[in-house]
PDB file of C-alpha atoms in Angstrom:
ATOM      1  CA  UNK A   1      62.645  42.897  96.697  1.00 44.00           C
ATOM      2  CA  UNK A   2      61.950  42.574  92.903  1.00 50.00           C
ATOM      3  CA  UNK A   3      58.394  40.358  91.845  1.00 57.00           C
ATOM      4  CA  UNK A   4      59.547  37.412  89.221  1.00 64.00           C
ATOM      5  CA  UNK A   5      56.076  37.799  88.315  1.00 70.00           C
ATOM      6  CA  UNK A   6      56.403  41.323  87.481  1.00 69.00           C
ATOM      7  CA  UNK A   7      59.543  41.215  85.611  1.00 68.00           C
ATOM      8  CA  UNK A   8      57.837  38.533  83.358  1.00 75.00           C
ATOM      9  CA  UNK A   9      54.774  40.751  82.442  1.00 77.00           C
ATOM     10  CA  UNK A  10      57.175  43.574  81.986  1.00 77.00           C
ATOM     11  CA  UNK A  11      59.421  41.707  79.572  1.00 78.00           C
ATOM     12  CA  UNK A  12      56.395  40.115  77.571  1.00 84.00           C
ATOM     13  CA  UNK A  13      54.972  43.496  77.363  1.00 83.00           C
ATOM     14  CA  UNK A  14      57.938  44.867  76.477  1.00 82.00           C
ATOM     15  CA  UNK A  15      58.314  41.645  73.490  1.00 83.00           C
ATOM     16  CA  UNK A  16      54.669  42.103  72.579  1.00 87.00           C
ATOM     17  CA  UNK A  17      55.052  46.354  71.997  1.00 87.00           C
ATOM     18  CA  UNK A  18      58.081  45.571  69.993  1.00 86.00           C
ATOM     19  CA  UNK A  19      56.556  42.755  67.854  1.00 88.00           C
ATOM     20  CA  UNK A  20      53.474  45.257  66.809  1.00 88.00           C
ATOM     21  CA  UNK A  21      55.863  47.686  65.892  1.00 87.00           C
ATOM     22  CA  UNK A  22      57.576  45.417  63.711  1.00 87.00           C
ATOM     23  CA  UNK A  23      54.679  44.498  62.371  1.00 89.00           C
ATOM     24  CA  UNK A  24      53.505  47.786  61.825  1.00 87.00           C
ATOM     25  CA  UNK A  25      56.178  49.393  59.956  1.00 86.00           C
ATOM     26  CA  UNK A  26      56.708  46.066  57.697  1.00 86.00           C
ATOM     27  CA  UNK A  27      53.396  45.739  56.466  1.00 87.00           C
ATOM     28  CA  UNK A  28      51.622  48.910  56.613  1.00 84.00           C
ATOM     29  CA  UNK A  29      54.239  50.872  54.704  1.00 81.00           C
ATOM     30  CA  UNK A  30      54.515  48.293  51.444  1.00 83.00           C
ATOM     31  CA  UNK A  31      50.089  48.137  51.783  1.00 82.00           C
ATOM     32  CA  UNK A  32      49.081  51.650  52.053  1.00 82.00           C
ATOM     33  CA  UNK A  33      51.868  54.119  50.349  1.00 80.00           C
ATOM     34  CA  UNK A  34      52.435  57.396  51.394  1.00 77.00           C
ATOM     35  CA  UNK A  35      51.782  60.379  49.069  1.00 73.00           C
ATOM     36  CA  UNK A  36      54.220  62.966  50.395  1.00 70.00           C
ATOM     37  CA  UNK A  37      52.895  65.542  48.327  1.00 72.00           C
ATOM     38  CA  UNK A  38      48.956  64.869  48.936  1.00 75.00           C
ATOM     39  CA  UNK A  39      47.177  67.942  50.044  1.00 79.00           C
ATOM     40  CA  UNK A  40      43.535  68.216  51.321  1.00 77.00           C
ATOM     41  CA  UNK A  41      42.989  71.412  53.477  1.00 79.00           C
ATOM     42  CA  UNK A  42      39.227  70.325  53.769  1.00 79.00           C
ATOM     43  CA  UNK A  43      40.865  67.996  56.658  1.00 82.00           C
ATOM     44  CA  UNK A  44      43.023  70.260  58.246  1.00 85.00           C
ATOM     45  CA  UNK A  45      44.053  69.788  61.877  1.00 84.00           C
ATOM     46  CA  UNK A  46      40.727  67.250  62.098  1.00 85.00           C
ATOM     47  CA  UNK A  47      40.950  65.752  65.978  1.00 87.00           C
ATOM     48  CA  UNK A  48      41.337  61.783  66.458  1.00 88.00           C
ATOM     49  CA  UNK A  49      37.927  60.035  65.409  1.00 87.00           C
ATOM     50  CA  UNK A  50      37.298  56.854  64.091  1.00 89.00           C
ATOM     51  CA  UNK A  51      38.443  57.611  60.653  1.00 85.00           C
ATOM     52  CA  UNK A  52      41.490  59.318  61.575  1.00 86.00           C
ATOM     53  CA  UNK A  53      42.461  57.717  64.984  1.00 87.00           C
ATOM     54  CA  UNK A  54      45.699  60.562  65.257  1.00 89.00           C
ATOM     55  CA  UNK A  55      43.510  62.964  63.099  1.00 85.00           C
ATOM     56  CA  UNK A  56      45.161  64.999  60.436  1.00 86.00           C
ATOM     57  CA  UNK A  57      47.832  67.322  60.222  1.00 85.00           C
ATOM     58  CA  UNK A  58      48.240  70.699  59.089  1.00 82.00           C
ATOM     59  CA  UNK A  59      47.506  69.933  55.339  1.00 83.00           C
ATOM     60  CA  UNK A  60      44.584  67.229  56.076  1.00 83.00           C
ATOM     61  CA  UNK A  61      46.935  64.583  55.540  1.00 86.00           C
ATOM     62  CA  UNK A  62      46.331  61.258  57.963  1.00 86.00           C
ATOM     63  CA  UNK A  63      48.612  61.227  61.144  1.00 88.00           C
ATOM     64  CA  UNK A  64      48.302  57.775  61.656  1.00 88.00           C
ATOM     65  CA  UNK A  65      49.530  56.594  58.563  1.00 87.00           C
ATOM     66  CA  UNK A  66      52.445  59.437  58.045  1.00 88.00           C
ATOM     67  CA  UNK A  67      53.640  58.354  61.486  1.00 89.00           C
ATOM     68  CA  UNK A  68      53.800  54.788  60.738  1.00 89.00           C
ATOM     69  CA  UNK A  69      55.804  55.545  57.866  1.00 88.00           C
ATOM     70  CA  UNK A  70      57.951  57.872  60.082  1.00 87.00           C
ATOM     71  CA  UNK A  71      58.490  55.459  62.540  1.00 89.00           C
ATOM     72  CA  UNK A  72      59.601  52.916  59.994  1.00 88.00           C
ATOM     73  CA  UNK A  73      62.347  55.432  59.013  1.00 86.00           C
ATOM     74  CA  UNK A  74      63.248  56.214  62.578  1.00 86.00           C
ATOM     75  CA  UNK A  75      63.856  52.763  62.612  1.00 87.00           C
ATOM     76  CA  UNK A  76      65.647  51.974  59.972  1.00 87.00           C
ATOM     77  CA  UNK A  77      68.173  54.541  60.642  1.00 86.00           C
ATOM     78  CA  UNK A  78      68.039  53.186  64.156  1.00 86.00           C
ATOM     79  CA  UNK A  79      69.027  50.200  63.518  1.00 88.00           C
ATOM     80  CA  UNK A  80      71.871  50.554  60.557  1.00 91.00           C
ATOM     81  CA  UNK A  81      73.376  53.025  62.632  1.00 89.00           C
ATOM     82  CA  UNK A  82      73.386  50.663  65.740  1.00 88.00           C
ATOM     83  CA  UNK A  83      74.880  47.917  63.749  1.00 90.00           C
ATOM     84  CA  UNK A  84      77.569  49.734  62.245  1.00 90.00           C
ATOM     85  CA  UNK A  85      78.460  51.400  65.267  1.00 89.00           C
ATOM     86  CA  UNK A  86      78.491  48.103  67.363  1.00 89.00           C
ATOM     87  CA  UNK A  87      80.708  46.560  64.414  1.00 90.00           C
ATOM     88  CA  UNK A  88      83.318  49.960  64.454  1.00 90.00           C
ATOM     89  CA  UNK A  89      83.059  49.745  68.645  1.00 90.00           C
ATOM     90  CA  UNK A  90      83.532  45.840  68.821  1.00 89.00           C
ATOM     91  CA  UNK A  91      86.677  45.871  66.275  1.00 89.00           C
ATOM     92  CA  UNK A  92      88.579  48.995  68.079  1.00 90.00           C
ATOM     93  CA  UNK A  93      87.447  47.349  71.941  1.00 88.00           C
ATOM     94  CA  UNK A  94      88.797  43.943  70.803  1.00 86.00           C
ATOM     95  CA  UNK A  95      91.699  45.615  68.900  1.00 87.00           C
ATOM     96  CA  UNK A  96      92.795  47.585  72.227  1.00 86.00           C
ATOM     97  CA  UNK A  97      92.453  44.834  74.541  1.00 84.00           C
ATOM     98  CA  UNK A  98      94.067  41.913  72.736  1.00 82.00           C
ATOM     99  CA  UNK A  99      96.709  44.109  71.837  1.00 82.00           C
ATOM    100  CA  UNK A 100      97.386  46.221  74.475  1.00 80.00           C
ATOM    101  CA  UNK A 101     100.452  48.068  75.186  1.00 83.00           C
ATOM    102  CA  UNK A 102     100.882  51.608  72.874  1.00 88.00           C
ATOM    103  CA  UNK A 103      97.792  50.261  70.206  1.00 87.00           C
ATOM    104  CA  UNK A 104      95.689  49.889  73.446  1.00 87.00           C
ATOM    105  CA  UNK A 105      96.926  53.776  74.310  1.00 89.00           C
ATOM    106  CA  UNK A 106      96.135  54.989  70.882  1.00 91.00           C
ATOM    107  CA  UNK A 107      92.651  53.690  70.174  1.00 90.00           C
ATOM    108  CA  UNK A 108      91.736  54.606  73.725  1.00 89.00           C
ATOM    109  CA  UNK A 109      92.988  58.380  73.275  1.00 90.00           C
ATOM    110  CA  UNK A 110      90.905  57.954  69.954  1.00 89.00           C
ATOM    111  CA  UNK A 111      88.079  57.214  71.801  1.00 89.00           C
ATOM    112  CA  UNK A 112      88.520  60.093  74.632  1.00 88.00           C
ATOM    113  CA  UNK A 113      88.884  62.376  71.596  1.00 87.00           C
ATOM    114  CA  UNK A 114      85.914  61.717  69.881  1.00 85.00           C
ATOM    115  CA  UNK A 115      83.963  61.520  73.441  1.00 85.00           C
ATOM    116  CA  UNK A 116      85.400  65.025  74.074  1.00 85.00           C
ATOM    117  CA  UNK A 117      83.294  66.307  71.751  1.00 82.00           C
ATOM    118  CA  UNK A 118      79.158  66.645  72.354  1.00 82.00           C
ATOM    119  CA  UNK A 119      77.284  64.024  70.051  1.00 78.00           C
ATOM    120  CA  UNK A 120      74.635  66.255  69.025  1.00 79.00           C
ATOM    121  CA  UNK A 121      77.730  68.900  67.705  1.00 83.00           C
ATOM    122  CA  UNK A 122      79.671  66.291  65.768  1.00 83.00           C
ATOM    123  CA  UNK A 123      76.029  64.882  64.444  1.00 82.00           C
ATOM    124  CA  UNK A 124      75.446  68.108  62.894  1.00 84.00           C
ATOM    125  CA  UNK A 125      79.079  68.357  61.667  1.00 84.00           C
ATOM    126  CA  UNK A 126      78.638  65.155  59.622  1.00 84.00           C
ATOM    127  CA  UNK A 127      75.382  66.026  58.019  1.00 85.00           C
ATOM    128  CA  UNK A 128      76.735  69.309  57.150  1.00 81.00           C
ATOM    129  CA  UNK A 129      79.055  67.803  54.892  1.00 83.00           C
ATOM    130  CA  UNK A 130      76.103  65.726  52.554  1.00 82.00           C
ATOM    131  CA  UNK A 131      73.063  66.827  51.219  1.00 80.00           C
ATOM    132  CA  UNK A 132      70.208  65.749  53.402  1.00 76.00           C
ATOM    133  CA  UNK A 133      68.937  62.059  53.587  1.00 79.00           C
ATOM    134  CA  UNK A 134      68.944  58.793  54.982  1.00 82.00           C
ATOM    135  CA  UNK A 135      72.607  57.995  54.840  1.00 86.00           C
ATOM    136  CA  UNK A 136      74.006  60.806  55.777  1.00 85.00           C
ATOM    137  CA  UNK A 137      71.768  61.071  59.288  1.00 85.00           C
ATOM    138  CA  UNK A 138      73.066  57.019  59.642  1.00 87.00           C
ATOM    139  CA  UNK A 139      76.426  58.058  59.207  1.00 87.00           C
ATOM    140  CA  UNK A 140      75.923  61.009  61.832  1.00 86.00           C
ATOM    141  CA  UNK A 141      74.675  58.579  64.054  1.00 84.00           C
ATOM    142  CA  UNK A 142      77.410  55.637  63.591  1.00 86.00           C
ATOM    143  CA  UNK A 143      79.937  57.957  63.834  1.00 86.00           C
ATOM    144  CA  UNK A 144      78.837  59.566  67.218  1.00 84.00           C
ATOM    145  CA  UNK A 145      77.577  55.948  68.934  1.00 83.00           C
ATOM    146  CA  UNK A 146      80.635  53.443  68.664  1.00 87.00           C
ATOM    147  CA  UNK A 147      82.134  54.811  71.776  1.00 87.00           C
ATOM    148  CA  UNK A 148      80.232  53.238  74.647  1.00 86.00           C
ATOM    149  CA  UNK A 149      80.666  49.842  72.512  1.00 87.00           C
ATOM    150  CA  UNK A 150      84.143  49.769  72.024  1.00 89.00           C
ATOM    151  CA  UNK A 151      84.952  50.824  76.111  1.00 88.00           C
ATOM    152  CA  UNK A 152      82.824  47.763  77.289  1.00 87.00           C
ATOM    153  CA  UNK A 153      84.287  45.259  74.524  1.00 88.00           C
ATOM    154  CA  UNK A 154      87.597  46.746  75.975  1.00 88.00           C
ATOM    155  CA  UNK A 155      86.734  45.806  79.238  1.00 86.00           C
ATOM    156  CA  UNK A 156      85.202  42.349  78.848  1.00 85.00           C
ATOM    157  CA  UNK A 157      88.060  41.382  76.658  1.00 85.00           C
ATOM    158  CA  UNK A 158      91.055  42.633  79.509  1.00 83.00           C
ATOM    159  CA  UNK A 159      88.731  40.719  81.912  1.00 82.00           C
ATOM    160  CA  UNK A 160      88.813  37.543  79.717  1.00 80.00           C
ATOM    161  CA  UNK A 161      92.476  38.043  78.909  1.00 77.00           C
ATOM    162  CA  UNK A 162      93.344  36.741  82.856  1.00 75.00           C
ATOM    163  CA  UNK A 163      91.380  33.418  82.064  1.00 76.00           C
ATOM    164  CA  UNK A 164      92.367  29.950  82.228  1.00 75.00           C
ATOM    165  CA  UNK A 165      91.184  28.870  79.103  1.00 71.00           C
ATOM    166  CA  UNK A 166      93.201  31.825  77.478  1.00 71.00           C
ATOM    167  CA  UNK A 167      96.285  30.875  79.330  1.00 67.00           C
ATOM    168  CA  UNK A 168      95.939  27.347  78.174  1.00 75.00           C
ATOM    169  CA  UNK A 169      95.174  28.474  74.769  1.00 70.00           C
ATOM    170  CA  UNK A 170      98.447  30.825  74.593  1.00 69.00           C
ATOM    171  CA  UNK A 171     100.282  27.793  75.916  1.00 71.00           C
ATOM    172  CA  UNK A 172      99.368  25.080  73.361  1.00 71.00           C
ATOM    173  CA  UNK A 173     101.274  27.504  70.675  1.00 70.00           C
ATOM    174  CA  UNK A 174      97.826  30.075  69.533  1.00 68.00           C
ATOM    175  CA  UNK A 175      99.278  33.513  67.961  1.00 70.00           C
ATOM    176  CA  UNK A 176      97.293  36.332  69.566  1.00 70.00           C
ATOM    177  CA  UNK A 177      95.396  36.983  66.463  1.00 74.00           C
ATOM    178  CA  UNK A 178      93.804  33.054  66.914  1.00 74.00           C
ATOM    179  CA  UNK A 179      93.215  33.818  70.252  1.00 74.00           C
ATOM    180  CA  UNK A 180      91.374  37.079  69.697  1.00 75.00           C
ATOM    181  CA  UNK A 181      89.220  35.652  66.679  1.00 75.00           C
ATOM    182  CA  UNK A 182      88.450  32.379  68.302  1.00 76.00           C
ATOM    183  CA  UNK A 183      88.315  32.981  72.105  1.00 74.00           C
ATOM    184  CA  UNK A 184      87.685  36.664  73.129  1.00 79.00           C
ATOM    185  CA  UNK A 185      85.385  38.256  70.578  1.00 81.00           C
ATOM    186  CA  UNK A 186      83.031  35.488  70.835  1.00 80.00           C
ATOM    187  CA  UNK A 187      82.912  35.496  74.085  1.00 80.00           C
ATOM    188  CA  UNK A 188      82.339  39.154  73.994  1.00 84.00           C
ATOM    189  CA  UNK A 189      79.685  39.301  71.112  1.00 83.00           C
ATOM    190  CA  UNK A 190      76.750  39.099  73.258  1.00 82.00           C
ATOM    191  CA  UNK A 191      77.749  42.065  75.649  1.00 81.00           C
ATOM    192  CA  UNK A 192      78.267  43.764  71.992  1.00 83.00           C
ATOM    193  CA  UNK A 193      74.902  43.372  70.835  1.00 82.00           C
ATOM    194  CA  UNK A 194      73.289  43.995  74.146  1.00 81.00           C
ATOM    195  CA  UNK A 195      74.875  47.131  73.405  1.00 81.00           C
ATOM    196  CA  UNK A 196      73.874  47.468  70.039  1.00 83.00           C
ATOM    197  CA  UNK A 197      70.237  46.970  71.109  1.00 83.00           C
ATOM    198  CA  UNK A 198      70.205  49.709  73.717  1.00 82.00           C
ATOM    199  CA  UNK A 199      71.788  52.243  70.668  1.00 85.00           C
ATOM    200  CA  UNK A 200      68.520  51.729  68.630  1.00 86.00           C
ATOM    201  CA  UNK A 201      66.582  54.426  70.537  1.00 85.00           C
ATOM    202  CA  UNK A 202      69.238  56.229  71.486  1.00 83.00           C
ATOM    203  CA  UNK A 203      70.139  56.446  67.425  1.00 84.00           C
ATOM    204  CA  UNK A 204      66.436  57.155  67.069  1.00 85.00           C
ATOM    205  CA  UNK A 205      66.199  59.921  69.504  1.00 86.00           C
ATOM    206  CA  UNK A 206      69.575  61.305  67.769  1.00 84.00           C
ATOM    207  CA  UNK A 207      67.648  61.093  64.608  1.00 83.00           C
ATOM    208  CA  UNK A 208      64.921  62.882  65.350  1.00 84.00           C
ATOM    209  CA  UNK A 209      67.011  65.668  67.578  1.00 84.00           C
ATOM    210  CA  UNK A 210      68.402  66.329  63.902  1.00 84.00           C
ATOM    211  CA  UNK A 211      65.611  66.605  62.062  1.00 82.00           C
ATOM    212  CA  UNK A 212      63.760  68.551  64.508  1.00 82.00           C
ATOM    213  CA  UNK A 213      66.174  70.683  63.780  1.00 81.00           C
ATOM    214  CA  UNK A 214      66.090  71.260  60.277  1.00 79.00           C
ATOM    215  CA  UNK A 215      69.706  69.140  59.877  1.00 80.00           C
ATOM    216  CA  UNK A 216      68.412  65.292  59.332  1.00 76.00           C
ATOM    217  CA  UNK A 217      66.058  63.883  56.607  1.00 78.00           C
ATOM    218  CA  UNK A 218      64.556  66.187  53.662  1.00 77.00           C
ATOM    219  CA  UNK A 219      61.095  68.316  55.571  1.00 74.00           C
ATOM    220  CA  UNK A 220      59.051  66.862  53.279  1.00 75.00           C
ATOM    221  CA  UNK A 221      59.894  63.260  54.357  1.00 77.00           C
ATOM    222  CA  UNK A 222      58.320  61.667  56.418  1.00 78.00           C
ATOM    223  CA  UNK A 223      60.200  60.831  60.079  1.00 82.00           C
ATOM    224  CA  UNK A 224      59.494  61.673  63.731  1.00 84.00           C
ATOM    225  CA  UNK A 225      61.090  64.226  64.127  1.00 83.00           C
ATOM    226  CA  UNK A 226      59.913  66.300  60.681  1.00 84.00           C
ATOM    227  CA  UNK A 227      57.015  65.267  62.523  1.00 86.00           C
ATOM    228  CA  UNK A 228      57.013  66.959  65.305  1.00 85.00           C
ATOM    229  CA  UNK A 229      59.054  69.893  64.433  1.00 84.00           C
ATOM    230  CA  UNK A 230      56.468  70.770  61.560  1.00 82.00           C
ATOM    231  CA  UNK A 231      53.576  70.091  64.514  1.00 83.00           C
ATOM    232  CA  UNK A 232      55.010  73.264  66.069  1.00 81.00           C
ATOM    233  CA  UNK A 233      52.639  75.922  65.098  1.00 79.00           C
ATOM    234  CA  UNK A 234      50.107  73.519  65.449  1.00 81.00           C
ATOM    235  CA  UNK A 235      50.575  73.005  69.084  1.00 78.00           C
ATOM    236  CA  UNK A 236      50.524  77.131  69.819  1.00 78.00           C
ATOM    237  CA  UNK A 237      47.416  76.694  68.293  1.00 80.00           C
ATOM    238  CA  UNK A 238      46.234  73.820  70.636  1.00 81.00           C
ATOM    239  CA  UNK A 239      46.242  71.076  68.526  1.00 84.00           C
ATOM    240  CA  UNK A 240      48.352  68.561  70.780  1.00 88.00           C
ATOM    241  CA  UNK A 241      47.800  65.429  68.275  1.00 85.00           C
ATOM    242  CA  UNK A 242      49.964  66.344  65.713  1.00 87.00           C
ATOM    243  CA  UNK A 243      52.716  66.521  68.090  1.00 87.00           C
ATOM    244  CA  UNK A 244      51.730  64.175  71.175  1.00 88.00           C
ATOM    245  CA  UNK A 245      51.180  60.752  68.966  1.00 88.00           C
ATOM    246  CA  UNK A 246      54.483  61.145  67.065  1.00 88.00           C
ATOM    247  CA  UNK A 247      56.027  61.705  70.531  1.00 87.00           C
ATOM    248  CA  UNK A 248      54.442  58.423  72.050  1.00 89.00           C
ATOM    249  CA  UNK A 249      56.082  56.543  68.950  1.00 88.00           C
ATOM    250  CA  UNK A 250      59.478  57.816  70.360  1.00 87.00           C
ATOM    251  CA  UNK A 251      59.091  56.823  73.596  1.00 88.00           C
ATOM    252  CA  UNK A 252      56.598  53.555  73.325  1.00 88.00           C
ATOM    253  CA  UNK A 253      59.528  51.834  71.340  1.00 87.00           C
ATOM    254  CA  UNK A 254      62.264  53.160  73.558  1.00 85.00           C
ATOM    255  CA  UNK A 255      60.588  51.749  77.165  1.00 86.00           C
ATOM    256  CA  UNK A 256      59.833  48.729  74.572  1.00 86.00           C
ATOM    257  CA  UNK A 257      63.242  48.009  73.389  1.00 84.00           C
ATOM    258  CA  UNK A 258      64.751  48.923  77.210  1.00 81.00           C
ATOM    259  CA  UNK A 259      63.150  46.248  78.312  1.00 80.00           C
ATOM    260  CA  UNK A 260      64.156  43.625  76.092  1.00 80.00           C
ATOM    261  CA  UNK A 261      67.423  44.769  76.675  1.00 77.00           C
ATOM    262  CA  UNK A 262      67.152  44.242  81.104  1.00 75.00           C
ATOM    263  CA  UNK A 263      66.009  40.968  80.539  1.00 74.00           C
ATOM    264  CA  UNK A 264      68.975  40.379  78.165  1.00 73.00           C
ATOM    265  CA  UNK A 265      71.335  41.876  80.538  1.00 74.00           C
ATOM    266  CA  UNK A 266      69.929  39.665  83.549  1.00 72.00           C
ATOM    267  CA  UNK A 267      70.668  36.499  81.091  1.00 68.00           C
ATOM    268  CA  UNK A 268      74.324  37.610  80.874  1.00 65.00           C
ATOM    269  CA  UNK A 269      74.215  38.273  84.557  1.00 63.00           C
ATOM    270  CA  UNK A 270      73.229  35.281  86.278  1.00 54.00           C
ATOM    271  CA  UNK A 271      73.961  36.427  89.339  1.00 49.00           C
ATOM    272  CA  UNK A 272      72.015  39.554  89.259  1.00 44.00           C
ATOM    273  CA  UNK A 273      69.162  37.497  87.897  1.00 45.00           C
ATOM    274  CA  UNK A 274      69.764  35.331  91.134  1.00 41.00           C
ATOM    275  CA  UNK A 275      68.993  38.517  92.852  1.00 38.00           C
ATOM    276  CA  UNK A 276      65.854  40.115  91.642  1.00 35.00           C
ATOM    277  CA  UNK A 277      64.212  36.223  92.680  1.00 39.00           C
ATOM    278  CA  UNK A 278      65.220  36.980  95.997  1.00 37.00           C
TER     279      UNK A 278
END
C-alpha cells in the first residue's frame, strides 16, 4: 500500500533537485567561465574543504566548478538528443499506425533492424564518422534513442484508432491524413514526451559511456564522463573525489528526472494513480 504523503515528498524532491540543477548550469556557467587550459599543480588532487567543496583535480583545477560546466554539457546533449529522437520516434509511430498495412510492416522492420543492433556499438559507429564534439555525440545519441518512442506512439495510436470519436470523425468525410494530424498525434503527444523526458538520462548516461571512452566530446572539454575517465589514475591513487562527485551528478539528476517522470505517468494513468491512494 503506497503513502500519498510519500509520493508527494518524493515528487517535490524530485522538482526541487531538478530546479537547482537548472539553476546551476544556467547561471554558474555564463558567471564564472571555465579556463580549460588553466594549470596550477600547487593544488593538485587538494581534498573537499571549504574553498574547494569537490577539491581539485589532477592539475589543481576546481572540481566543483569543471563539473558544473560538465553537467551543463551532459545536459545539453541530453536534452537535444531526447527531443530529436522523440520527434524521429513520434513521426515513424504515428506514420505506422495511421497507416498501417505494408508502411506499418516497413517502418516496424526498420525499427527491429536498428534495435538489432547494441546502442553503445552503433553510438560509436556514428561518432566514428565526425571529428569529435557536441553534435556528433547528439547525433549518436538521436540516432540510437527513437526506438522505444516510436513503438509506444505505435501502440497508443492502434489503440486510439478503435475509438468512437475516430469512427465518427472518418464518417463525417476526414481523409486519414486530417485524422492523424488532428485526432491521434495529439492525443498521443503527452505519452511522447513522457518518453522524451525519461531519454534525458538515459542520453546522458550514453554520453558519458562515450566519452569515458575516449569516443564522445574532445578530452580537454569539459563533460562527465571526460570527467571521470581522466579521474582514473586518480582513484588507484585513492583520491575518490575526482571521480565520486562527477558520478553523483549522473545519478542525482537521473533519480531527479525519474521522478518527475512517475508522477507524470500516474497523471496519464488515472487509474493507477487511483491505486497507489489505496
Amino acid at each position: 500500500m503506497a503513502d500519498p504523503r510519500s509520493h508527494r515528498v518524493r515528487l517535490w524532491t524530485s522538482a526541487a533537485t531538478v530546479a537547482a540543477v537548472a539553476l546551476a548550469v544556467l547561471l554558474v556557467p555564463p558567471l564564472v567561465p571555465l579556463d580549460e587550459q588553466a594549470v596550477d599543480l600547487s593544488r593538485k588532487l587538494l581534498p573537499p574543504s571549504w574553498d574547494h567543496p569537490f577539491g581539485t583535480d589532477d592539475l589543481g583545477r576546481d572540481l566543483l566548478l569543471r563539473c558544473v560546466h560538465g553537467l551543463r554539457i551532459s545536459l545539453l546533449v541530453g536534452l537535444v538528443a531526447a527531443l530529436v529522437a522523440a520527434v524521429a520516434g513520434t513521426a515513424v509511430g504515428a506514420a505506422a499506425g495511421a497507416l498501417g498495412g505494408r508502411t506499418d510492416r516497413t517502418l516496424m522492420r526498420l525499427v527491429d533492424a536498428f534495435s538489432s543492433v547494441p546502442h553503445l556499438l552503433l553510438g560509436i559507429f556514428v561518432v566514428a564518422l565526425f571529428r569529435p564534439g557536441v553534435w556528433p555525440v547528439i547525433a549518436s545519441v538521436a540516432v540510437t534513442h527513437w526506438l522505444s518512442t516510436a513503438r509506444i506512439v505505435r501502440s497508443e495510436v492502434l489503440s486510439l484508432r478503435t475509438r468512437p470519436f475516430v469512427d465518427a470523425a472518418v464518417s463525417g468525410g476526414a481523409t486519414r491524413w486530417r485524422v492523424t494530424v488532428r485526432h491521434l498525434l495529439p492525443a498521443v503527444l503527452p505519452q511522447a514526451g513522457l518518453a522524451a523526458v525519461l531519454m534525458v538520462p538515459h542520453a546522458m548516461w550514453h554520453e558519458s559511456a562515450l566519452s569515458f571512452l575516449g569516443l564522445g566530446l574532445p578530452s580537454h572539454q569539459a563533460s562527465l564522463g571526460n570527467l571521470v575517465q581522466n579521474a582514473r589514475s586518480s582513484l588507484l591513487t585513492g583520491h575518490w573525489w575526482p571521480t565520486v562527485y562527477p558520478g553523483l551528478l549522473l545519478i542525482v539528476p537521473t533519480l531527479a528526472l525519474a521522478g518527475l517522470a512517475g508522477a507524470w505517468r500516474d497523471h496519464l494513468n488515472p487509474r493507477r494513480r487511483s491505486e497507489l491512494s489505496l
